[in-house]
């Protein structure tokens, strides 16, 4: 059991949890994720790590309520406990000094992006950050990203904050003005695909972090298989980060919808 | 001397038309009367060949004698000398190619039903709560880490705890048992009644278990050594699913057998709406492969309510690696065997879910490297059939996590850990066994490797002093 120390609603339906998990807190690096089960009979779900404090033994996760299991997780009270957490899982992000790095984050994808941006900055890269969301209310972690970003841009669908439009509109302008050495894009599949398509012609190295369905997260079940450069890869042990120019995003999007109907039934049954 | 009795006991089982719709155990176990009758058939050979056939060399006539003499508690004690998981082995061991094949009565067509008797004894231990006697065991102050709580890890733990080691078993999943929990279905191996009870026995003996611990991630092997573990046994299994790499394999509802069985068993989708983890199979299911995992998947799909379940296998029945008993059970339950058939492609509905598969018929040519006759396609025999889901059960590979995070650990070209017959790897006091060394094999072979490694660990740690 893992104690839930604090919980904060940071955007509509988006929670930040601080959990006591001392062993994971020590080992976790940017890019890692965890698999958890809120209660003894819950589904296993993969979630991203936003921060950890090895000294305090805490692990912070951010998640959006999108289905029955995240709803169950969101219902846990402060002082309650999460039944199982396994991690840290996946390969950590490859961090080196590339030069100028652009971090593109959309929605809750901004959560795993924060530690990556921090690590890139610490390695001496110039970091440009672009955050996107439906509206001002859905933007998260702006104040955490500011200190590690040499420049920070915002795009919202409704223009309630920053530029009205998409993160790719901002990225297009940046690419046209200066030489970019690497881009890390994490967010909805359509966003990652759009970023990869935008940077492909220029051949700018573009890393994306994939969020397929997972069960065990250790390479055992194969549900997280993705097509990368025409080959079958398991996001849990081969990823979750891949070269965005090689990823078959359409296959990923389709596979993410696999249990949509079953999930809907479960959500309705729970109400 | 009494005449040889060739009337082999048959374990009662649920009727096929009933069991095909429930997840309760197919075989219901010998009654004490049947067990005693069967024990009475044993010739108690001076040189029991059955023992040679057993990978862990259980003293078979010795425990059968106790059944015959109405001392089931003593039978438990005798079997546990060599096997810490009798209720599991009695169910899933391929006795017909091991102990029973070597029984002298096998020549007459009626070997002693050793598996059924072993199960009888194992079940008695659970029912009567007979715990192993640990009163003579003295803690020796040394610590062993075992990675993986599947059959090999559990067996190794059960042996080492008896030698007085402090044994900790690390398990990646939230549930203990490895393939016994996620892989083998409820109707062949009940989880609550059997697997959990056998593991509880080990807990009672003092074995510590740490779930949710992915070794290589939370702790590496060198870190475990730094944490004070004197020896490490790697028993992580070969649970990395293989795909055929044919078009459409990424379509929705094309599962690996591991995913399908994990959803059904570990995540309990067999309980229907009571399970938080979904599964969708539709009406028509194709299972690709001819091993026990394929048979388990097909029979699980039937029990989940599929109207038609196919086994698609590229060789003929004679080459099927699945146990004869499981093949027989599957046929009785109405599984449709499409033999000498090779999948070529999965076809899609517009929404990205699988709609049909395209296959080609095969014929057998000369034997190949495996010694089995090689299947070759029959030109022009392609055909299509409709399916709503598919389960790919063509085998597994080595999981890469431990090898990738253990500097200097030798593996072969397929990623399996290199270990000698005693389980020693090239690293000092690091041992390995079971499927992560041999590639996919059986529960009992993995257990045999665990037992051998335990002996070697004990010897190595003591000769070093």
XYZ file of C-alpha atoms in Angstrom, chain A residues 175-264:
90
model
C 11.319 26.764 -36.721
C 11.221 29.454 -39.409
C 13.264 31.804 -37.218
C 16.027 29.673 -35.731
C 17.864 26.382 -35.841
C 16.311 23.806 -33.557
C 18.360 20.752 -32.523
C 15.732 18.607 -30.864
C 12.024 18.657 -30.175
C 10.223 16.689 -27.469
C 6.461 16.544 -27.976
C 4.079 14.960 -25.478
C 0.331 15.263 -25.627
C -2.697 13.935 -27.488
C -1.907 11.610 -30.408
C -3.166 14.154 -32.959
C -0.845 16.786 -31.516
C 2.220 14.536 -31.553
C 1.424 13.467 -35.090
C 1.026 17.090 -36.231
C 4.356 18.048 -34.647
C 6.108 15.090 -36.291
C 4.636 15.955 -39.690
C 5.705 19.576 -39.294
C 9.317 18.747 -38.452
C 9.757 15.840 -40.868
C 10.564 17.944 -43.951
C 13.292 19.808 -42.071
C 14.606 16.610 -40.530
C 14.537 18.017 -36.991
C 14.958 15.229 -34.443
C 11.550 14.855 -32.792
C 10.936 12.618 -29.798
C 7.428 11.681 -28.705
C 6.271 9.798 -25.623
C 3.540 7.277 -26.389
C 0.600 6.501 -24.150
C -0.923 3.237 -25.424
C -3.038 0.851 -23.355
C -0.954 -1.224 -20.943
C -1.556 -3.965 -18.428
C 1.662 -5.187 -16.836
C 4.073 -2.537 -18.132
C 6.998 -4.986 -18.085
C 6.912 -6.448 -21.605
C 4.654 -9.355 -20.779
C 1.260 -8.672 -22.363
C 2.010 -6.841 -25.601
C -1.100 -4.641 -25.568
C 1.121 -1.542 -25.782
C 2.621 -2.656 -29.074
C 3.198 0.151 -31.525
C 4.490 0.295 -35.044
C 7.765 2.159 -35.168
C 9.695 2.203 -38.440
C 7.457 -0.646 -39.585
C 8.475 -2.853 -36.671
C 6.453 -3.949 -33.640
C 7.739 -2.251 -30.484
C 6.446 -2.445 -26.937
C 6.055 1.064 -25.505
C 6.558 -0.227 -21.950
C 10.029 -1.723 -22.390
C 11.242 -0.310 -25.731
C 9.823 3.180 -25.042
C 7.794 5.045 -24.064
C 9.789 7.576 -26.113
C 10.328 7.003 -29.807
C 11.447 8.929 -32.872
C 8.259 10.743 -33.869
C 9.124 10.484 -37.560
C 9.010 6.681 -37.340
C 5.818 6.202 -35.322
C 2.561 4.992 -36.901
C 0.242 7.384 -35.034
C -2.900 6.148 -36.799
C -2.366 2.641 -35.458
C -1.758 4.086 -31.974
C -4.936 6.167 -32.103
C -6.980 3.190 -33.263
C -5.605 0.907 -30.570
C -6.316 3.519 -27.885
C -10.014 3.257 -28.764
C -10.096 -0.538 -28.331
C -12.172 -0.712 -25.155
C -14.092 2.549 -25.602
C -17.474 0.804 -25.532
C -16.609 -1.361 -22.521
C -15.248 1.708 -20.716
C -18.444 3.619 -21.411
